[in-house]
Amino acid sequence: MSLTSAMYSATSGLTAQSKALASISSNIANSSTTGFKGTVTEFTSYINKTTTVDEQVGGVIASNTRSVSRQGEIQSSATTTNMAVNGEGFFVVSDETSDGGTYFTRNGSFSTDSNGNLVNSEGYYLYGWAVGDDGTVKAANKTSTDSLEAINLTSIKGTPKATSTLDIEANLPSDAETGDSFTTDVELFDALGNSHSVTMTWSKTADNTWSLSASDPTSSADGTTTTGTISGFPIAITFNSDGSLASATQTDSSGTTTSVDPSAISFSVSGWTTGASDSTVSMNLGSADSTTGLTQYASGEDTAAIGDWTATGDGYEPGTLTGTTIDSSGMVRATFDNGETRAIYQIPIATFASADGLESESGTTFTQTYESGNYQLRTAGDGAAGEIEASSLESSTVELTDEFSRMIVAQQAYSAASKVMTTAQDMLDTLISMKR
């Protein structure tokens, strides 16, 4: 090897170690960046020509590679829309809310922007499958990113629910006289979310026997305007001698009496004046031979009265969005101030045959390449895709102690290469001085 070749080799060493230092510098700068994947520098010996008597060494080539598949530590976050993937998958994001490019990231620092879209700290919008009212994904084909849309939370509206079940708990006073009557009110919601009041009358007809009737519903707003026609009453209720519920019978409009299960007594409301469709309600008075619903014990009052009254229905009026929750399967659920909880989106996880082959678009965002293979959209929790952890963030994979060790090695190698340069220069000077 000539002195000139030695200088060229040393120059390549200086260049390679400079590239290594750039990688180290970038890693250290991003040691706190969410979802950042650190780079490593790989050195390859470059040989121009080798013979049996000589070797011409061309130096070294350095290349930086990013360990995209490496899992970072997952840490908790106070923001409920922050997410981390515990596994091999990536969030699907775009630079636009529609018709934008498709990218993949582990940066789950999502928050709601002024338009209600979930966007991460790099400005990329989170995409997911829209979920229908039945709680299932709307898209028929879930294999393509064309089935995804930007997740927007402000477009979610609360929907009403007609009352379909009514659970009643109460103690009917055994010390009441035959012929005594007591009234209670229950609230029913129609399919349009309007509130109505129904007055129930409990009349003692004999020892351990009661009759339940109900008035036509009235508007809860004024309490007087009749809003529909109720049917399915009266209902005869009997109790055992120990005060537990025994049985129930129901009389229809034709006067036919039928024994019914006291835990599933059906009544209906037709002709809602609000324009809502007819309602059918399953009323639960408790199981036979139990004290889970209605009981008949002494009231313990100077004047007998119904005690421990509770009526719980499943209907509600349209609500206002109060927040969202995200589970490990990536299901996003909206919660409303009326108690409604509804699935609105499901967040997919994209996996690749070789995630390290992805091309870096930005610090934490990547694009698909030939080397990475095609993406596959999976449901979180499906095999190696990993689960989604809400209120969490994935930390940078950079380990500062490793970076400082690499920095020391790079510094020493750079100094050694520079020493080769100065030594070669001295030798050339010596060679030139021989001519003088």
Short mmCIF file of C-alpha atoms in Angstrom, two decimals:
data_model
loop_
_atom_site.label_atom_id
_atom_site.label_comp_id
_atom_site.label_asym_id
_atom_site.label_seq_id
_atom_site.Cartn_x
_atom_site.Cartn_y
_atom_site.Cartn_z
CA MET A 1 0.00 0.00 0.00
CA SER A 2 1.35 3.43 -0.92
CA LEU A 3 1.36 6.47 1.35
CA THR A 4 -1.35 7.99 -0.81
CA SER A 5 -3.53 4.89 -0.37
CA ALA A 6 -2.98 5.10 3.35
CA MET A 7 -4.20 8.67 3.33
CA TYR A 8 -7.28 7.71 1.30
CA SER A 9 -8.03 4.90 3.77
CA ALA A 10 -7.65 7.26 6.71
CA THR A 11 -9.94 9.77 4.98
CA SER A 12 -12.62 7.11 4.60
CA GLY A 13 -12.20 6.34 8.30
CA LEU A 14 -12.71 9.99 9.19
CA THR A 15 -15.84 10.10 7.00
CA ALA A 16 -17.21 6.88 8.48
CA GLN A 17 -16.67 7.98 12.08
CA SER A 18 -18.23 11.35 11.29
CA LYS A 19 -21.30 9.48 10.06
CA ALA A 20 -21.31 7.42 13.25
CA LEU A 21 -21.12 10.59 15.34
CA ALA A 22 -24.06 12.05 13.40
CA SER A 23 -26.08 8.93 14.23
CA ILE A 24 -25.12 9.19 17.89
CA SER A 25 -25.99 12.88 17.96
CA SER A 26 -29.43 12.25 16.46
CA ASN A 27 -30.12 9.43 18.90
CA ILE A 28 -29.16 11.51 21.92
CA ALA A 29 -31.26 14.44 20.70
CA ASN A 30 -34.28 12.12 20.40
CA SER A 31 -33.78 10.18 23.61
CA SER A 32 -37.07 11.64 24.90
CA THR A 33 -39.00 11.56 21.60
CA THR A 34 -42.13 9.39 21.78
CA GLY A 35 -41.88 6.28 19.61
CA PHE A 36 -38.41 7.19 18.25
CA LYS A 37 -36.35 4.29 16.90
CA GLY A 38 -32.63 4.74 17.32
CA THR A 39 -30.12 4.26 14.48
CA VAL A 40 -26.92 2.22 14.51
CA THR A 41 -23.88 2.59 12.26
CA GLU A 42 -22.59 -0.44 10.39
CA PHE A 43 -19.02 -0.46 8.99
CA THR A 44 -18.01 -2.43 5.90
CA SER A 45 -14.44 -2.93 4.73
CA TYR A 46 -13.98 -1.72 1.16
CA ILE A 47 -11.24 -3.56 -0.76
CA ASN A 48 -10.39 -2.46 -4.27
CA LYS A 49 -8.08 -5.32 -5.26
CA THR A 50 -6.37 -8.32 -3.70
CA THR A 51 -3.57 -10.41 -5.24
CA THR A 52 -1.30 -13.13 -3.93
CA VAL A 53 1.42 -10.61 -3.21
CA ASP A 54 -0.43 -7.41 -2.39
CA GLU A 55 -3.66 -6.00 -1.00
CA GLN A 56 -4.94 -2.62 -2.01
CA VAL A 57 -7.23 -1.47 0.75
CA GLY A 58 -9.79 1.16 -0.09
CA GLY A 59 -10.85 1.92 3.47
CA VAL A 60 -14.24 1.63 5.06
CA ILE A 61 -17.88 2.37 4.21
CA ALA A 62 -20.34 3.37 6.92
CA SER A 63 -24.13 3.12 6.72
CA ASN A 64 -26.76 4.07 9.29
CA THR A 65 -29.72 1.73 9.82
CA ARG A 66 -32.77 2.25 12.01
CA SER A 67 -34.01 -0.57 14.28
CA VAL A 68 -37.69 0.05 13.57
CA SER A 69 -38.84 -3.29 15.02
CA ARG A 70 -37.30 -2.68 18.44
CA GLN A 71 -39.87 -2.31 21.25
CA GLY A 72 -39.57 0.78 23.42
CA GLU A 73 -40.55 0.92 27.07
CA ILE A 74 -44.22 1.75 27.64
CA GLN A 75 -44.98 4.47 30.18
CA SER A 76 -48.30 5.72 31.52
CA SER A 77 -49.78 9.04 30.43
CA ALA A 78 -52.48 11.27 31.91
CA THR A 79 -54.01 11.85 28.45
CA THR A 80 -56.68 9.24 27.67
CA THR A 81 -56.17 9.54 23.90
CA ASN A 82 -52.44 8.75 24.15
CA MET A 83 -51.74 5.18 23.02
CA ALA A 84 -48.90 2.71 22.72
CA VAL A 85 -48.60 -0.54 20.78
CA ASN A 86 -47.24 -3.39 22.86
CA GLY A 87 -46.16 -5.65 20.03
CA GLU A 88 -44.89 -5.48 16.45
CA GLY A 89 -47.60 -3.36 14.83
CA PHE A 90 -47.98 0.27 13.81
CA PHE A 91 -50.75 2.86 13.86
CA VAL A 92 -52.03 3.86 10.42
CA VAL A 93 -51.87 7.64 9.93
CA SER A 94 -52.15 10.20 7.15
CA ASP A 95 -51.03 13.78 6.56
CA GLU A 96 -54.60 14.69 5.54
CA THR A 97 -58.05 13.92 6.92
CA SER A 98 -59.03 12.61 3.49
CA ASP A 99 -57.19 11.63 0.29
CA GLY A 100 -53.80 11.96 1.96
CA GLY A 101 -50.78 9.68 1.94
CA THR A 102 -50.68 6.54 4.05
CA TYR A 103 -47.99 6.29 6.71
CA PHE A 104 -47.21 4.11 9.72
CA THR A 105 -46.02 5.16 13.16
CA ARG A 106 -45.46 4.07 16.73
CA ASN A 107 -45.88 7.64 17.96
CA GLY A 108 -49.19 7.41 19.81
CA SER A 109 -49.18 10.92 21.30
CA PHE A 110 -52.67 11.62 19.92
CA SER A 111 -54.85 14.49 21.03
CA THR A 112 -57.95 16.20 19.65
CA ASP A 113 -57.38 19.19 17.39
CA SER A 114 -59.77 22.13 16.89
CA ASN A 115 -61.81 20.10 14.39
CA GLY A 116 -62.11 17.04 16.62
CA ASN A 117 -59.56 14.89 14.73
CA LEU A 118 -57.06 12.74 16.60
CA VAL A 119 -53.61 13.99 15.56
CA ASN A 120 -50.19 13.12 16.98
CA SER A 121 -47.26 15.36 17.89
CA GLU A 122 -45.88 15.17 14.32
CA GLY A 123 -49.17 16.34 12.82
CA TYR A 124 -50.37 13.01 11.43
CA TYR A 125 -54.04 12.04 11.67
CA LEU A 126 -55.02 8.68 13.17
CA TYR A 127 -57.12 6.45 10.92
CA GLY A 128 -59.53 3.68 11.94
CA TRP A 129 -62.56 1.63 10.97
CA ALA A 130 -65.93 3.31 11.56
CA VAL A 131 -68.27 1.24 13.75
CA GLY A 132 -72.02 1.04 13.15
CA ASP A 133 -74.85 1.30 15.67
CA ASP A 134 -74.76 -2.48 16.10
CA GLY A 135 -71.18 -2.28 17.41
CA THR A 136 -69.53 -3.91 14.38
CA VAL A 137 -67.16 -2.44 11.80
CA LYS A 138 -69.02 -0.97 8.82
CA ALA A 139 -66.37 -1.81 6.21
CA ALA A 140 -66.96 -5.10 4.41
CA ASN A 141 -63.30 -5.33 3.33
CA LYS A 142 -60.93 -4.64 6.20
CA THR A 143 -57.71 -5.56 4.36
CA SER A 144 -57.10 -2.22 2.62
CA THR A 145 -56.43 1.24 4.00
CA ASP A 146 -59.26 2.40 1.74
CA SER A 147 -61.59 1.00 4.41
CA LEU A 148 -60.22 3.48 6.96
CA GLU A 149 -61.19 7.05 7.76
CA ALA A 150 -59.79 9.80 9.96
CA ILE A 151 -61.02 9.41 13.53
CA ASN A 152 -63.11 12.46 14.42
CA LEU A 153 -64.74 12.82 17.83
CA THR A 154 -66.77 16.01 17.48
CA SER A 155 -68.94 14.45 14.76
CA ILE A 156 -70.20 11.89 17.27
CA LYS A 157 -73.72 12.67 18.43
CA GLY A 158 -75.64 11.12 21.27
CA THR A 159 -78.65 9.02 20.26
CA PRO A 160 -81.83 8.40 22.26
CA LYS A 161 -82.97 4.96 23.36
CA ALA A 162 -86.54 3.88 23.98
CA THR A 163 -87.20 2.26 27.33
CA SER A 164 -87.33 -1.50 26.77
CA THR A 165 -86.73 -2.81 30.29
CA LEU A 166 -88.01 -1.59 33.64
CA ASP A 167 -86.77 -3.06 36.92
CA ILE A 168 -88.90 -2.32 39.97
CA GLU A 169 -87.96 -2.87 43.60
CA ALA A 170 -90.35 -1.95 46.38
CA ASN A 171 -91.93 -3.15 49.60
CA LEU A 172 -95.74 -3.24 49.54
CA PRO A 173 -96.99 -2.74 53.10
CA SER A 174 -98.50 -5.90 54.55
CA ASP A 175 -100.11 -3.75 57.27
CA ALA A 176 -102.24 -1.93 54.68
CA GLU A 177 -105.97 -2.54 54.78
CA THR A 178 -107.76 -4.38 51.99
CA GLY A 179 -108.90 -1.70 49.55
CA ASP A 180 -105.99 0.67 50.26
CA SER A 181 -104.23 2.07 47.20
CA PHE A 182 -100.83 3.67 46.70
CA THR A 183 -99.32 5.41 43.67
CA THR A 184 -95.81 5.64 42.29
CA ASP A 185 -94.44 7.28 39.14
CA VAL A 186 -92.04 5.81 36.59
CA GLU A 187 -90.28 7.54 33.68
CA LEU A 188 -90.41 6.11 30.17
CA PHE A 189 -88.53 7.34 27.08
CA ASP A 190 -89.90 6.90 23.58
CA ALA A 191 -87.74 6.12 20.54
CA LEU A 192 -87.19 9.84 19.88
CA GLY A 193 -85.85 10.45 23.37
CA ASN A 194 -88.94 12.21 24.78
CA SER A 195 -89.59 11.71 28.48
CA HIS A 196 -93.00 10.55 29.71
CA SER A 197 -94.44 9.84 33.15
CA VAL A 198 -96.61 6.83 33.99
CA THR A 199 -98.50 6.64 37.29
CA MET A 200 -98.75 3.13 38.72
CA THR A 201 -101.47 2.33 41.24
CA TRP A 202 -100.94 -0.52 43.73
CA SER A 203 -104.21 -1.70 45.31
CA LYS A 204 -104.47 -4.34 48.03
CA THR A 205 -107.32 -6.68 47.07
CA ALA A 206 -106.93 -9.34 49.79
CA ASP A 207 -104.36 -10.75 52.17
CA ASN A 208 -101.11 -11.26 50.25
CA THR A 209 -102.80 -10.14 47.02
CA TRP A 210 -102.38 -6.87 45.10
CA SER A 211 -103.52 -5.40 41.80
CA LEU A 212 -101.24 -3.17 39.71
CA SER A 213 -102.72 -0.76 37.16
CA ALA A 214 -101.07 1.99 35.14
CA SER A 215 -102.30 5.26 33.68
CA ASP A 216 -101.68 6.38 30.12
CA PRO A 217 -98.35 8.21 29.89
CA THR A 218 -98.23 11.98 30.15
CA SER A 219 -95.57 14.46 29.10
CA SER A 220 -92.89 14.87 31.74
CA ALA A 221 -92.66 18.53 30.72
CA ASP A 222 -96.14 19.51 31.97
CA GLY A 223 -97.36 16.35 33.71
CA THR A 224 -100.87 16.63 32.28
CA THR A 225 -100.86 16.13 28.50
CA THR A 226 -101.61 12.52 27.59
CA THR A 227 -98.99 11.28 25.11
CA GLY A 228 -99.93 7.66 24.41
CA THR A 229 -102.07 4.64 25.25
CA ILE A 230 -100.77 1.96 27.62
CA SER A 231 -101.89 -1.69 27.56
CA GLY A 232 -101.03 -4.83 29.51
CA PHE A 233 -102.70 -3.93 32.79
CA PRO A 234 -104.08 -4.76 35.32
CA ILE A 235 -101.61 -7.23 36.80
CA ALA A 236 -102.50 -9.35 39.83
CA ILE A 237 -99.62 -9.99 42.24
CA THR A 238 -99.54 -12.53 45.07
CA PHE A 239 -97.04 -12.98 47.88
CA ASN A 240 -96.03 -15.94 50.00
CA SER A 241 -96.71 -15.96 53.71
CA ASP A 242 -93.05 -15.03 54.37
CA GLY A 243 -93.37 -11.81 52.31
CA SER A 244 -91.55 -13.06 49.21
CA LEU A 245 -93.04 -12.67 45.75
CA ALA A 246 -95.13 -15.68 44.70
CA SER A 247 -96.75 -15.17 41.28
CA ALA A 248 -98.33 -12.76 38.83
CA THR A 249 -101.21 -12.88 36.35
CA GLN A 250 -101.95 -10.44 33.54
CA THR A 251 -105.35 -9.54 32.04
CA ASP A 252 -105.48 -8.50 28.37
CA SER A 253 -107.98 -6.20 26.65
CA SER A 254 -110.39 -9.09 26.03
CA GLY A 255 -110.51 -9.94 29.73
CA THR A 256 -108.40 -13.10 29.41
CA THR A 257 -106.18 -13.72 32.43
CA THR A 258 -102.80 -15.40 31.93
CA SER A 259 -100.16 -16.47 34.40
CA VAL A 260 -96.90 -14.62 33.65
CA ASP A 261 -93.31 -14.67 34.87
CA PRO A 262 -93.09 -11.79 37.37
CA SER A 263 -89.52 -11.09 36.18
CA ALA A 264 -90.60 -10.54 32.56
CA ILE A 265 -94.02 -8.92 32.35
CA SER A 266 -94.57 -7.26 29.00
CA PHE A 267 -96.64 -4.11 28.48
CA SER A 268 -96.80 -1.70 25.57
CA VAL A 269 -97.45 1.94 24.71
CA SER A 270 -98.98 2.81 21.36
CA GLY A 271 -99.95 6.01 19.59
CA TRP A 272 -97.19 8.24 20.90
CA THR A 273 -98.23 11.82 20.13
CA THR A 274 -94.55 12.70 19.66
CA GLY A 275 -94.42 10.70 16.44
CA ALA A 276 -92.27 7.96 17.97
CA SER A 277 -92.81 4.30 17.13
CA ASP A 278 -94.75 2.11 19.56
CA SER A 279 -92.91 0.86 22.62
CA THR A 280 -92.78 -2.56 24.24
CA VAL A 281 -91.38 -2.76 27.75
CA SER A 282 -90.35 -5.84 29.75
CA MET A 283 -91.07 -5.12 33.42
CA ASN A 284 -89.15 -7.04 36.07
CA LEU A 285 -90.92 -7.25 39.45
CA GLY A 286 -88.52 -9.90 40.75
CA SER A 287 -88.23 -13.66 40.62
CA ALA A 288 -90.86 -15.94 42.12
CA ASP A 289 -90.16 -17.17 45.66
CA SER A 290 -87.46 -14.53 46.14
CA THR A 291 -87.05 -11.04 47.60
CA THR A 292 -85.03 -9.59 44.71
CA GLY A 293 -87.80 -7.26 43.52
CA LEU A 294 -91.15 -6.82 45.22
CA THR A 295 -91.64 -7.82 48.84
CA GLN A 296 -94.54 -7.55 51.25
CA TYR A 297 -93.51 -6.67 54.79
CA ALA A 298 -94.97 -4.38 57.42
CA SER A 299 -94.14 -0.75 56.66
CA GLY A 300 -93.44 0.09 60.30
CA GLU A 301 -95.16 3.46 59.83
CA ASP A 302 -98.22 4.90 61.57
CA THR A 303 -99.71 5.20 58.09
CA ALA A 304 -98.90 2.32 55.78
CA ALA A 305 -96.87 3.30 52.71
CA ILE A 306 -94.79 1.77 49.96
CA GLY A 307 -91.13 1.58 51.00
CA ASP A 308 -87.73 1.16 49.34
CA TRP A 309 -89.12 2.26 45.98
CA THR A 310 -86.74 2.01 42.99
CA ALA A 311 -87.64 1.99 39.30
CA THR A 312 -84.77 1.66 36.82
CA GLY A 313 -85.27 1.81 33.06
CA ASP A 314 -82.76 1.49 30.24
CA GLY A 315 -84.05 4.39 28.11
CA TYR A 316 -82.47 7.81 27.77
CA GLU A 317 -82.70 11.09 25.88
CA PRO A 318 -80.04 12.25 23.38
CA GLY A 319 -76.84 12.99 25.29
CA THR A 320 -73.77 15.19 24.96
CA LEU A 321 -70.34 13.66 24.45
CA THR A 322 -68.31 13.79 27.66
CA GLY A 323 -65.31 11.64 26.80
CA THR A 324 -63.88 8.56 25.13
CA THR A 325 -62.31 5.32 26.24
CA ILE A 326 -60.02 2.97 24.31
CA ASP A 327 -59.60 -0.71 25.16
CA SER A 328 -56.78 -3.17 24.38
CA SER A 329 -58.51 -4.29 21.16
CA GLY A 330 -58.43 -0.71 19.86
CA MET A 331 -62.17 -0.13 20.23
CA VAL A 332 -62.92 3.56 20.75
CA ARG A 333 -66.09 4.14 22.78
CA ALA A 334 -67.85 7.44 23.29
CA THR A 335 -69.46 8.20 26.64
CA PHE A 336 -72.34 10.64 27.00
CA ASP A 337 -73.84 12.55 29.90
CA ASN A 338 -77.05 10.52 29.68
CA GLY A 339 -75.20 7.32 30.57
CA GLU A 340 -74.93 6.04 27.01
CA THR A 341 -71.70 4.33 25.94
CA ARG A 342 -71.28 3.50 22.26
CA ALA A 343 -68.50 2.04 20.11
CA ILE A 344 -67.60 4.52 17.35
CA TYR A 345 -64.27 3.41 15.85
CA GLN A 346 -61.85 0.52 15.96
CA ILE A 347 -58.16 1.28 15.57
CA PRO A 348 -56.35 -1.24 13.32
CA ILE A 349 -52.76 -2.36 13.68
CA ALA A 350 -50.55 -2.67 10.58
CA THR A 351 -47.83 -5.31 10.50
CA PHE A 352 -45.00 -6.00 8.03
CA ALA A 353 -42.89 -9.00 7.15
CA SER A 354 -39.78 -6.88 7.83
CA ALA A 355 -40.49 -3.70 9.74
CA ASP A 356 -36.79 -2.76 9.65
CA GLY A 357 -37.19 -2.33 5.89
CA LEU A 358 -39.59 0.61 6.30
CA GLU A 359 -38.38 3.96 5.02
CA SER A 360 -38.25 6.84 7.46
CA GLU A 361 -40.55 9.70 6.48
CA SER A 362 -39.83 11.65 9.66
CA GLY A 363 -38.43 10.88 13.07
CA THR A 364 -41.19 8.46 14.03
CA THR A 365 -43.23 8.00 10.83
CA PHE A 366 -42.50 5.48 8.07
CA THR A 367 -43.60 4.44 4.59
CA GLN A 368 -43.88 1.00 3.08
CA THR A 369 -41.05 -0.25 0.83
CA TYR A 370 -40.21 -3.34 -1.18
CA GLU A 371 -37.86 -4.45 1.59
CA SER A 372 -40.54 -4.14 4.29
CA GLY A 373 -43.17 -6.08 2.34
CA ASN A 374 -46.84 -5.15 2.09
CA TYR A 375 -48.79 -4.07 5.13
CA GLN A 376 -51.42 -6.27 6.75
CA LEU A 377 -54.25 -4.68 8.71
CA ARG A 378 -55.04 -6.57 11.88
CA THR A 379 -57.20 -6.15 14.93
CA ALA A 380 -55.22 -5.26 18.02
CA GLY A 381 -54.49 -8.41 19.99
CA ASP A 382 -54.28 -10.54 16.83
CA GLY A 383 -51.05 -12.50 17.16
CA ALA A 384 -47.83 -10.51 16.87
CA ALA A 385 -49.73 -7.30 16.03
CA GLY A 386 -49.77 -6.51 19.73
CA GLU A 387 -52.30 -4.86 21.97
CA ILE A 388 -53.11 -1.18 22.31
CA GLU A 389 -52.49 0.35 25.71
CA ALA A 390 -54.49 3.52 26.27
CA SER A 391 -53.26 6.38 28.46
CA SER A 392 -49.72 5.23 27.60
CA LEU A 393 -46.81 6.20 25.36
CA GLU A 394 -43.90 4.22 23.95
CA SER A 395 -40.56 5.70 24.92
CA SER A 396 -37.61 6.20 22.60
CA THR A 397 -35.46 3.09 22.14
CA VAL A 398 -32.32 5.18 22.64
CA GLU A 399 -30.20 4.07 25.61
CA LEU A 400 -27.92 6.94 26.62
CA THR A 401 -25.25 4.72 28.20
CA ASP A 402 -24.88 2.83 24.89
CA GLU A 403 -24.70 6.09 22.95
CA PHE A 404 -21.94 7.49 25.17
CA SER A 405 -19.99 4.25 24.74
CA ARG A 406 -20.38 4.52 20.97
CA MET A 407 -19.32 8.15 21.15
CA ILE A 408 -16.07 7.25 22.93
CA VAL A 409 -15.28 4.56 20.35
CA ALA A 410 -16.04 6.92 17.45
CA GLN A 411 -13.95 9.67 18.98
CA GLN A 412 -10.95 7.39 19.48
CA ALA A 413 -11.27 5.91 15.99
CA TYR A 414 -11.52 9.40 14.49
CA SER A 415 -8.40 10.50 16.39
CA ALA A 416 -6.53 7.41 15.23
CA ALA A 417 -7.50 8.01 11.59
CA SER A 418 -6.43 11.63 11.85
CA LYS A 419 -3.11 10.42 13.30
CA VAL A 420 -2.61 8.25 10.20
CA MET A 421 -3.12 11.38 8.10
CA THR A 422 -0.48 13.37 9.99
CA THR A 423 1.92 10.44 10.02
CA ALA A 424 1.53 9.93 6.26
CA GLN A 425 2.10 13.65 5.80
CA ASP A 426 5.32 13.45 7.84
CA MET A 427 6.51 10.49 5.79
CA LEU A 428 5.81 12.34 2.54
CA ASP A 429 7.71 15.33 3.88
CA THR A 430 10.62 13.03 4.69
CA LEU A 431 10.49 11.52 1.22
CA ILE A 432 10.45 14.94 -0.43
CA SER A 433 13.33 16.18 1.74
CA MET A 434 15.53 13.31 0.47
CA LYS A 435 15.66 15.05 -2.88
CA ARG A 436 17.07 18.23 -1.39
#
